[in-house]
Structure formats: C-alpha cells, structure tokens
Coordinates of C-alpha atoms and ligand atoms in Angstrom, one line a residue:
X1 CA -17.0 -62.3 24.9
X2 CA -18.6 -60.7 22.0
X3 CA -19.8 -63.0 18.9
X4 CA -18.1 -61.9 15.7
X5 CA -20.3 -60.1 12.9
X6 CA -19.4 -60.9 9.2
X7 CA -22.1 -58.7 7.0
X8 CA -21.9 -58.5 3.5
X9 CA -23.2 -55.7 2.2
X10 CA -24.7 -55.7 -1.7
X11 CA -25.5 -52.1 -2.4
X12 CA -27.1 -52.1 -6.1
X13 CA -26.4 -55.1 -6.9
X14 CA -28.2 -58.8 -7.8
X15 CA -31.1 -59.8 -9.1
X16 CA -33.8 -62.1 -6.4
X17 CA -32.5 -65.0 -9.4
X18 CA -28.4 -64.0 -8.7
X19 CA -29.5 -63.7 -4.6
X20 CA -30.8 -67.4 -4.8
X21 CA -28.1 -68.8 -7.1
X22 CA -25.3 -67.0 -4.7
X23 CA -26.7 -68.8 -1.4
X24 CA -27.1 -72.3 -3.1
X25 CA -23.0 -71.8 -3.0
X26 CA -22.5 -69.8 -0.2
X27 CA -24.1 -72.0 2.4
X28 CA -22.3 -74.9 1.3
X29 CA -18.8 -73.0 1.7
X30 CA -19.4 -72.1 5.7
X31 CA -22.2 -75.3 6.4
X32 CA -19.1 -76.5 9.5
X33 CA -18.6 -72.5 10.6
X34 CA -19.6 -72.2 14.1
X35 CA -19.6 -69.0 16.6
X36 CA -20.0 -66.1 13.9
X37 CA -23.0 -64.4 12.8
X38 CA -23.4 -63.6 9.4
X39 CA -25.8 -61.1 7.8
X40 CA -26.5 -59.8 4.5
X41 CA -28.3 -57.2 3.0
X42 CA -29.3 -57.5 -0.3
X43 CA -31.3 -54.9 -2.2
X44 CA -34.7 -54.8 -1.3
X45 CA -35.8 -56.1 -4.9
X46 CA -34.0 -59.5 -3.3
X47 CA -34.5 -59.5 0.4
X48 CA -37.6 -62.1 0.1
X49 CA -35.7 -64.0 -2.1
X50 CA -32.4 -63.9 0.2
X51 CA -34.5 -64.9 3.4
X52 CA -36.4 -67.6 1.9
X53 CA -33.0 -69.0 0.5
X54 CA -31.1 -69.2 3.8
X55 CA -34.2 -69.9 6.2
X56 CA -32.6 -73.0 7.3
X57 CA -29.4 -71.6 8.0
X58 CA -28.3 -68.9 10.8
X59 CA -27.9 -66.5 8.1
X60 CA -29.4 -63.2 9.1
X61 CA -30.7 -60.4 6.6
X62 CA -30.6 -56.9 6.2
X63 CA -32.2 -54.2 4.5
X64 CA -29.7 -51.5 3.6
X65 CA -32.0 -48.5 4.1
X66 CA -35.2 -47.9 5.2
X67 CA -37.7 -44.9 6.0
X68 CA -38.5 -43.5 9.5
X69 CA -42.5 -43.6 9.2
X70 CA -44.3 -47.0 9.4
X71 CA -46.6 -46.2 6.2
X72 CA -48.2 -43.2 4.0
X73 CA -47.4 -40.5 1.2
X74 CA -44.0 -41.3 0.9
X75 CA -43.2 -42.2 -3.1
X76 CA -40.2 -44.6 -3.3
X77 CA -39.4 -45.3 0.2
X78 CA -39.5 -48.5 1.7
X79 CA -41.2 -48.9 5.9
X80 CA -39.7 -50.4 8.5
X81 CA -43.1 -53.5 8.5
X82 CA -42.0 -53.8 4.9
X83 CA -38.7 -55.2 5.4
X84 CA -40.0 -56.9 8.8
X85 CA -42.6 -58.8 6.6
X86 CA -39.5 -59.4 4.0
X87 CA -37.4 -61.0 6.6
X88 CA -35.6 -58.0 8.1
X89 CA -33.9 -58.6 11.2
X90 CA -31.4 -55.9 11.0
X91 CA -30.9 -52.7 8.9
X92 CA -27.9 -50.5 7.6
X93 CA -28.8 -46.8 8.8
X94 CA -26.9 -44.1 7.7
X95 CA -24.2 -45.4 5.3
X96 CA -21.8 -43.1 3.7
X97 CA -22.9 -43.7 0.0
X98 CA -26.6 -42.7 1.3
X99 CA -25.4 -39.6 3.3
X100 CA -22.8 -38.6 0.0
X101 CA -24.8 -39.3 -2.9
X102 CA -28.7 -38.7 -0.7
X103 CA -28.1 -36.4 1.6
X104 CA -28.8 -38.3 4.5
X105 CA -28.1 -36.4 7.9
X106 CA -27.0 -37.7 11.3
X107 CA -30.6 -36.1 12.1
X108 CA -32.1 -38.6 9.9
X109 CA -29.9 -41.2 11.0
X110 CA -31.2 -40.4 14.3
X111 CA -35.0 -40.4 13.4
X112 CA -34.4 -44.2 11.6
X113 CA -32.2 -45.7 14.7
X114 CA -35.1 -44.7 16.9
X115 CA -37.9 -46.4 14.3
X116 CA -35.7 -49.4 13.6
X117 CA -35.4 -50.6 17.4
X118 CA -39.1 -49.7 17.8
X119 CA -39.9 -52.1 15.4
X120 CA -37.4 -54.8 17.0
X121 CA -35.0 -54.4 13.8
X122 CA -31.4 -54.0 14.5
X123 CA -29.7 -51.0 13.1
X124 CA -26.2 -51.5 11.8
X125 CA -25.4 -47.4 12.3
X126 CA -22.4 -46.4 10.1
X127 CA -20.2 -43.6 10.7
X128 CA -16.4 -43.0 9.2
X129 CA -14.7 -39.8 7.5
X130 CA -13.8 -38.9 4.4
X131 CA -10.4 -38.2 3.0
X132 CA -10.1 -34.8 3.1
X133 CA -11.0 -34.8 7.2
X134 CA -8.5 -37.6 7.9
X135 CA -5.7 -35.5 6.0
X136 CA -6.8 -32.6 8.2
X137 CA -6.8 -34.4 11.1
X138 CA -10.4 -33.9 12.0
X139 CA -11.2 -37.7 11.9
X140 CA -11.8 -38.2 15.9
X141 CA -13.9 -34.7 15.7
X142 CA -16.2 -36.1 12.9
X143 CA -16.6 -39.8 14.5
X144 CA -17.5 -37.6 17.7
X145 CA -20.2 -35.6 15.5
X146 CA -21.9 -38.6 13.7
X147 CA -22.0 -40.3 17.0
X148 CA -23.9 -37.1 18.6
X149 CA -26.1 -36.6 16.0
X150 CA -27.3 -40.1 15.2
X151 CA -27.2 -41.5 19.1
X152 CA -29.3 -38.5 20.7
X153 CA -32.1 -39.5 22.9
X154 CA -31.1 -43.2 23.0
X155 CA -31.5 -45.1 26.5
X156 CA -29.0 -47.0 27.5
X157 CA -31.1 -50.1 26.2
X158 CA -31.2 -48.8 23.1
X159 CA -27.2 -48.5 22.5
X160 CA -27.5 -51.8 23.9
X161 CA -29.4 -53.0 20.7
X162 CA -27.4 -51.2 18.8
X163 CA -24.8 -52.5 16.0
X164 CA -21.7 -49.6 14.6
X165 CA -19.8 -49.7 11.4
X166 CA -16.6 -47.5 11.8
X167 CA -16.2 -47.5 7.6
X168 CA -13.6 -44.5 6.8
X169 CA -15.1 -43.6 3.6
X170 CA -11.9 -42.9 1.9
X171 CA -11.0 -47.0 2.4
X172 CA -14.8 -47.7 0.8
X173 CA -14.3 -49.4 -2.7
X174 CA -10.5 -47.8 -3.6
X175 CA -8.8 -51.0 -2.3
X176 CA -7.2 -48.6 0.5
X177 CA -8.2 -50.7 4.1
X178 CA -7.1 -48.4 6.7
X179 CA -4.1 -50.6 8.7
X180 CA -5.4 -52.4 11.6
X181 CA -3.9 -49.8 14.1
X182 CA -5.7 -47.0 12.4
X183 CA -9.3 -49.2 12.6
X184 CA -8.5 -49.9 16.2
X185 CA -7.5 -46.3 17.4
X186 CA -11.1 -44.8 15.9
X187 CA -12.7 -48.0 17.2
X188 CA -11.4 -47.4 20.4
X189 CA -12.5 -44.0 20.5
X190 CA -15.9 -45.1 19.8
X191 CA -16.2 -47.6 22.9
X192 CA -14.7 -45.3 24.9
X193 CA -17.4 -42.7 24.0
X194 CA -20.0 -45.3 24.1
X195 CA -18.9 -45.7 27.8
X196 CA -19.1 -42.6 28.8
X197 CA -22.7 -42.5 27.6
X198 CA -23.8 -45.9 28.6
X199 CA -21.4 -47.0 31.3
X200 CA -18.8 -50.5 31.0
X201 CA -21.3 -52.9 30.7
X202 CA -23.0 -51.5 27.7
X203 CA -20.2 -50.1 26.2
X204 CA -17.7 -53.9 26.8
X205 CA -20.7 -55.6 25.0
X206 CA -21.6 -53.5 22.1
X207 CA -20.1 -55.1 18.8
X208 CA -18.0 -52.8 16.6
X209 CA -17.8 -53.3 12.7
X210 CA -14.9 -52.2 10.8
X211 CA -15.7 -51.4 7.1
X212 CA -13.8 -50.2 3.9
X213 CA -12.1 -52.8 1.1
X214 CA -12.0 -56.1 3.8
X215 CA -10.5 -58.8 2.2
X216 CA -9.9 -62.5 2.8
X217 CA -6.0 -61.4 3.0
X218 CA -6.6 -58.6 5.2
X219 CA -9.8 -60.0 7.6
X220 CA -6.9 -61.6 10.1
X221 CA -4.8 -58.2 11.2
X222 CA -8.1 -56.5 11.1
X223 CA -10.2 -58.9 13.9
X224 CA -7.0 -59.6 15.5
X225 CA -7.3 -55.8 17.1
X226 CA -9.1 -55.4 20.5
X227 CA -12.0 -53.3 19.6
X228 CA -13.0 -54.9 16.1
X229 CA -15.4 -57.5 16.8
X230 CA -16.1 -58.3 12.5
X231 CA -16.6 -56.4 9.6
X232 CA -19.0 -54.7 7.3
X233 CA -18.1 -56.1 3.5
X234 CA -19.3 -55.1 0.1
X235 CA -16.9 -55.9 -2.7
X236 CA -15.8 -58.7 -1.2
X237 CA -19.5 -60.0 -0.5
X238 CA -20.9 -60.5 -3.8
X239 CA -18.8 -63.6 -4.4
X240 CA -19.2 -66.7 -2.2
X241 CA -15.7 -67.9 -1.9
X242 CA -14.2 -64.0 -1.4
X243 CA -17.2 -64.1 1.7
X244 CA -16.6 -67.4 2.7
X245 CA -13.1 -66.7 3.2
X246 CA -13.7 -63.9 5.1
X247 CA -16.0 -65.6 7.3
X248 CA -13.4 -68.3 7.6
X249 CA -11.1 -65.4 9.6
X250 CA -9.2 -67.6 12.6
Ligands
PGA1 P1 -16.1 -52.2 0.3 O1 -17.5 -51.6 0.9 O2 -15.9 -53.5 1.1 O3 -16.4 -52.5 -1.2 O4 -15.0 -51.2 0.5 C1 -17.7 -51.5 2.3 C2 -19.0 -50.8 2.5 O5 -19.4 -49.8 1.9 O6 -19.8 -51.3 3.4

C-alpha cells in the first residue's frame, strides 16, 4: 500500500508573512485528515518560516531547487545543509520551469538526485514532455530519456528513496490536466521502467506524482488510476481551501 503524496508546489510566490498567514488556515482545514502526506515547498525566502509554522503538524517541506555542492564560490545558489538547516526534508529536482527557462540538464538532475539523498533529503525528480513531443508522438521516448539521464548510477536503494513527478509540461499552468488514462499510461511506463531497473519490490513501492493544472474537481479521476499515488500542485496550492480540497481527495 503506498501512502498518498499531496505537494503543493509555490514557485515565486509568498512572502515568509503570506507563508505564515497561509498555514494559520490551512492546518485548520485538514487538522481530521489522516493517511496522506502533505508537503510544500515554498520559496526559499519562506522555507524557515513555513517549517516553523507547521512544526506541530505532519506537514512536510520542500525546497524547490537546490545546488549539487555542499558549500563554496557559487553566487546565488542555495546548498543542500542550507535547506537541511531551514527544515528541508525533501527537494523538487529538475522541474520543467528550471530545465525551460535555466537550462537545467538531466545531467544536472543527475548530479543533484545523488547530493540530495547524500544528505538524507528526498528528491521529488520531475520529468514530463512538452507539447510539441506529445503531438509527435515522442512522449514515451522523452520520459525514457529524462529517466536515463537523471537516474544513472543510482543503487537500487537510492530509487528506493526516491520520489517522481510525471508533470507533462504542456498541462503545467494552461488549465489543460492530461485525462486520467493519459497520466496512468506514462505512469505506467515509468514503474514499469523503474522495475526493470530495480526489480518488483522497488519499483511496487516507489510513489508516483502526477502534475499539471490538479484541481479539487479533477484530484478524484486522477488518484483513482492505478499508478498515481498523489499529485504535485502549484496553482491550486497557493490557496488553502483549493489545497485543502485537494487533500480532501476520497
Ligand atoms: P500547476 O503546476 O498545478 O499550476 O499546473 C504544477 C507544477 O508545475 O508543479
């Protein structure tokens, strides 16, 4: 039985003030919610603010990013002991707005799954194609790259630690949710690679994320589907009853 994941993600947005002010509401809304874990990640301007807000709560956070080297010459980047000491337990590596708009490769994906589950963080790896590759049919072919790139060298343990996002990137923001069959095919394909990696075991437990435009309308099709064991939520996230509901999934 895998434990659902609800994760909201923030991307640039909230002050530390909004973060506080956001949890005050939000943890009364899912106080009676039992058997889901819930995670957010908050810029890293809040994370301190997020962790001290729901420390007596089973709310887990997240940084959204985070650099491969521990400390050093490295102007504007932010260490995997930083957002340990912030509160960290988990991290988003490799999201599609970084890779789009940063550049980010699956190499570097790679280089920050390794340094995240050295330093006992959990990486939340994102992978998902754009428009343009769905429409010519490459989607399965660029899951299959992604999750080559960004998985090399990993023991079987560390796929074991490991959380994925399958977020097509054409459903991110435009309101377009792929249907629940087209999540659960490409998640499908994901365990199935996963278990010819890592063999049944690792590949029955490892929790699957589905991201792009989640809803509190469209959260029940969505978990309803074999392979999807929660989702990974940013518009919906940033207000507490659009997140509460989608916690709230049954
Ligand atoms: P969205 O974003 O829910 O606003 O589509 C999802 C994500 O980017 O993680």
């Amino acid at each position: 039985m895998r434990t659902p994941i609800i994760a909201g993600n923030w991307k640039m947005n909230k002050t530390a003030s909004e973060a506080r002010a956001f949890f005050c509401e939000f943890i009364k809304l899912i106080k009676d919610v039992k058997d889901v874990e819930i995670i957010f990640a908050p810029p890293f301007t809040a994370l301190s603010a997020a962790t001290d807000a729901a420390k007596d709560t089973k709310i887990k956070i997240s940084a959204q990013d985070m650099f491969w080297e521990e400390k050093g010459a490295y102007t504007g980047e932010v260490s995997p002991v930083m957002i340990k000491d912030a509160g960290c337990s988990h991290c988003i590596i490799g999201h599609s707005e970084r890779r789009q708009y940063f550049g980010e490769t699956d190499e570097a994906v790679n280089k920050k799954i390794k340094t995240a589950l050295k330093f006992d963080i959990t990486p939340i790896v994102c992978i998902g194609e754009n428009l343009k590759e769905r429409e010519a049919n490459k989607t399965v072919k660029v899951i299959e790259t992604q999750l080559q790139g960004g998985l090399t060298g990993l023991s079987e343990i560390d796929m074991h630690r490991i959380i994925l996002a399958y977020e097509p990137v054409w459903a991110i923001g435009t309101g377009k949710t792929a249907t629940p069959a087209q999540a659960q095919e490409v998640h499908k394909f994901i365990r199935d690679y996963i278990r010819k990696k890592a063999g049944d075991k690792i590949a029955n437990g490892m929790r699957m994320l589905y991201g792009g435009s989640v809803t509190p309308e469209n959260i029940n099709g969505l978990m309803a589907e074999e392979d999807i064991d929660g989702a990974l939520v940013g518009g919906a996230s940033l207000k507490p009853d659009s997140f509460a509901g989608i916690v709230r999934f049954s």
